[in-house]
């Protein structure tokens, strides 16, 4: 892992920085590159704009590791409101939730109850996605996913290609006919758990991606979404998908709002399923700093905003 990435990932967990960052205009201006605004209305406007370009959306309300039951309840209620507003607007937008925001640290059963309520309210033909957080949450997240998919087929899980265990996790999930969103992985993980070198993460992403396409062809997976901005990887996997006999529409790529916009539009205009994850909310600090860690060159973008102040 590069030194800069490690420093930024450590900074993403720093409470002092989190509490102070939002006071600076240049930081807020930089954050706006990755999110349309802090409110659900901002996200809905972005979704309508993206729909005009045939790009689908997934909403996530920023927040993680909440520590009281009332807050977990508020988050669950918020997602119910989100589903209602999406329906009113006639959008096909899906949602993606972090289990630690639904009370996982307090009680896995409480968290599962909230998750159940949310999935039960979502359209049957849409997926409720579950984010994957740091490696100490993988076992419990997969455990809850298994319980949720036992009741609701329309729930999907994110898996991280930087973890050595992911290949095995996929093999164990396939009998459940999961929906899987494959990412490279955004957290700071030790080398005994995750590939320390990017080249190996990329190789594992491609190998895992190919396996998922095969699983989808054999109907062992409902949806397979490649959540990456890596254009070369997308090209290689789309060639693989063509070889497997998939239609363009069956090839799904998800990206984050504001990153690789040209590629998002290109995929949509070619008829692929192009989806943008729109994050919103006031608790953006750790999420934003993880975006910087993914591409430390983004620090130049912040620097430009300092001088634009
Ligand atoms: C829809 C979606 C959902 C995600 N959910 C999760 C999750 O639940 N758990 C989890 O651990 N991670 C999640 N991630 C983050 C993911 O793990 C990676 O950290 C992130 O996508 C960067 O890796 P990459 O695949 O884009 O490839 P990289 O090889 O890191 O990047 C490829 C290229 O994309 C561009 N790029 C990548 N990141 C940025 C950035 N931040 N700013 C500007 N350009 C950039 C650059 O041009 C870079 O060269 C999610 C990502 C997406 C798109």
GROMACS .gro file of N, CA and C and ligand atoms in nm, residues 33-34 131-132 158 160 181 183-187 198 227-230 254-256 259-260 277 291 294-295 298, ligand 1:
model
  134
   33UNK      N    1  -1.752   1.762  -0.544
   33UNK     CA    2  -1.719   1.690  -0.667
   33UNK      C    3  -1.773   1.546  -0.663
   34UNK      N    4  -1.782   1.490  -0.541
   34UNK     CA    5  -1.821   1.350  -0.527
   34UNK      C    6  -1.964   1.329  -0.479
  131UNK      N    7  -2.345  -0.275   0.167
  131UNK     CA    8  -2.203  -0.242   0.152
  131UNK      C    9  -2.118  -0.342   0.233
  132UNK      N   10  -1.993  -0.357   0.192
  132UNK     CA   11  -1.901  -0.434   0.277
  132UNK      C   12  -1.805  -0.335   0.342
  158UNK      N   13  -2.197  -0.662  -0.131
  158UNK     CA   14  -2.071  -0.617  -0.191
  158UNK      C   15  -1.959  -0.708  -0.144
  160UNK      N   16  -1.519  -0.773  -0.174
  160UNK     CA   17  -1.398  -0.695  -0.201
  160UNK      C   18  -1.285  -0.783  -0.256
  181UNK      N   19  -2.207  -0.732  -0.589
  181UNK     CA   20  -2.139  -0.613  -0.643
  181UNK      C   21  -1.992  -0.631  -0.607
  183UNK      N   22  -1.616  -0.505  -0.574
  183UNK     CA   23  -1.531  -0.385  -0.566
  183UNK      C   24  -1.387  -0.429  -0.538
  184UNK      N   25  -1.294  -0.334  -0.547
  184UNK     CA   26  -1.156  -0.370  -0.511
  184UNK      C   27  -1.138  -0.366  -0.359
  185UNK      N   28  -1.203  -0.271  -0.291
  185UNK     CA   29  -1.191  -0.262  -0.145
  185UNK      C   30  -1.131  -0.128  -0.105
  186UNK      N   31  -1.192  -0.065  -0.002
  186UNK     CA   32  -1.159   0.074   0.028
  186UNK      C   33  -1.094   0.096   0.165
  187UNK      N   34  -1.072  -0.009   0.244
  187UNK     CA   35  -1.027   0.012   0.382
  187UNK      C   36  -0.879  -0.022   0.397
  198UNK      N   37  -0.130  -0.347  -0.545
  198UNK     CA   38  -0.244  -0.318  -0.633
  198UNK      C   39  -0.251  -0.415  -0.751
  227UNK      N   40  -1.836  -0.285  -0.973
  227UNK     CA   41  -1.829  -0.149  -0.919
  227UNK      C   42  -1.684  -0.104  -0.920
  228UNK      N   43  -1.646  -0.042  -1.029
  228UNK     CA   44  -1.507   0.002  -1.046
  228UNK      C   45  -1.503   0.116  -1.147
  229UNK      N   46  -1.397   0.199  -1.133
  229UNK     CA   47  -1.375   0.306  -1.231
  229UNK      C   48  -1.258   0.271  -1.321
  230UNK      N   49  -1.212   0.149  -1.310
  230UNK     CA   50  -1.093   0.104  -1.382
  230UNK      C   51  -1.135   0.070  -1.527
  254UNK      N   52  -2.108  -0.024  -1.202
  254UNK     CA   53  -2.151   0.081  -1.108
  254UNK      C   54  -2.030   0.168  -1.075
  255UNK      N   55  -2.052   0.297  -1.076
  255UNK     CA   56  -1.943   0.391  -1.040
  255UNK      C   57  -1.994   0.493  -0.940
  256UNK      N   58  -1.903   0.567  -0.883
  256UNK     CA   59  -1.943   0.670  -0.787
  256UNK      C   60  -1.973   0.800  -0.860
  259UNK      N   61  -1.715   1.050  -1.066
  259UNK     CA   62  -1.589   0.988  -1.108
  259UNK      C   63  -1.611   0.917  -1.243
  260UNK      N   64  -1.520   0.943  -1.335
  260UNK     CA   65  -1.526   0.882  -1.471
  260UNK      C   66  -1.662   0.906  -1.537
  277UNK      N   67  -2.359   0.539  -0.809
  277UNK     CA   68  -2.393   0.543  -0.667
  277UNK      C   69  -2.387   0.687  -0.620
  291UNK      N   70  -1.222   0.837  -0.058
  291UNK     CA   71  -1.215   0.869  -0.203
  291UNK      C   72  -1.079   0.932  -0.236
  294UNK      N   73  -0.816   0.662  -0.256
  294UNK     CA   74  -0.820   0.581  -0.379
  294UNK      C   75  -0.738   0.647  -0.490
  295UNK      N   76  -0.732   0.779  -0.483
  295UNK     CA   77  -0.659   0.849  -0.588
  295UNK      C   78  -0.594   0.973  -0.527
  298UNK      N   79  -0.618   1.334  -0.619
  298UNK     CA   80  -0.731   1.421  -0.584
  298UNK      C   81  -0.689   1.531  -0.487
  310LIG     C1   82  -2.067   0.167  -0.669
  310LIG     C2   83  -1.953   0.146  -0.576
  310LIG     C3   84  -1.977   0.090  -0.451
  310LIG     C4   85  -1.871   0.067  -0.363
  310LIG     N1   86  -1.895   0.004  -0.243
  310LIG     C5   87  -1.792  -0.033  -0.166
  310LIG     C6   88  -1.811  -0.111  -0.049
  310LIG     O1   89  -1.924  -0.146  -0.012
  310LIG     N2   90  -1.701  -0.147   0.023
  310LIG     C7   91  -1.574  -0.113  -0.013
  310LIG     O2   92  -1.477  -0.151   0.053
  310LIG     N3   93  -1.553  -0.034  -0.122
  310LIG     C8   94  -1.658   0.006  -0.198
  310LIG     N4   95  -1.634   0.082  -0.310
  310LIG     C9   96  -1.500   0.141  -0.332
  310LIG    C10   97  -1.405   0.044  -0.400
  310LIG     O3   98  -1.367  -0.058  -0.311
  310LIG    C11   99  -1.275   0.117  -0.447
  310LIG     O4  100  -1.210   0.171  -0.335
  310LIG    C12  101  -1.297   0.228  -0.547
  310LIG     O5  102  -1.397   0.195  -0.639
  310LIG    C13  103  -1.165   0.258  -0.625
  310LIG     O6  104  -1.121   0.146  -0.693
  310LIG     P1  105  -1.144   0.124  -0.851
  310LIG     O7  106  -1.207  -0.009  -0.869
  310LIG     O8  107  -1.218   0.237  -0.911
  310LIG     O9  108  -1.001   0.107  -0.913
  310LIG     P2  109  -0.866   0.189  -0.906
  310LIG    O10  110  -0.766   0.102  -0.971
  310LIG    O11  111  -0.841   0.238  -0.767
  310LIG    O12  112  -0.895   0.314  -0.998
  310LIG    C14  113  -0.903   0.306  -1.137
  310LIG    C15  114  -0.910   0.446  -1.193
  310LIG    O13  115  -1.035   0.505  -1.156
  310LIG    C16  116  -1.019   0.641  -1.121
  310LIG     N5  117  -1.052   0.658  -0.980
  310LIG    C17  118  -1.066   0.560  -0.885
  310LIG     N6  119  -1.101   0.612  -0.766
  310LIG    C18  120  -1.106   0.746  -0.786
  310LIG    C19  121  -1.136   0.854  -0.700
  310LIG     N7  122  -1.168   0.836  -0.573
  310LIG     N8  123  -1.131   0.979  -0.752
  310LIG    C20  124  -1.102   0.999  -0.884
  310LIG     N9  125  -1.074   0.900  -0.969
  310LIG    C21  126  -1.076   0.775  -0.921
  310LIG    C22  127  -0.874   0.675  -1.149
  310LIG    O14  128  -0.865   0.723  -1.280
  310LIG    C23  129  -0.805   0.541  -1.135
  310LIG    O15  130  -0.686   0.536  -1.208
  310LIG    C24  131  -1.739   0.104  -0.399
  310LIG    C25  132  -1.715   0.160  -0.525
  310LIG    C26  133  -1.819   0.180  -0.612
  310LIG    C27  134  -1.790   0.238  -0.746
   0.00000   0.00000   0.00000
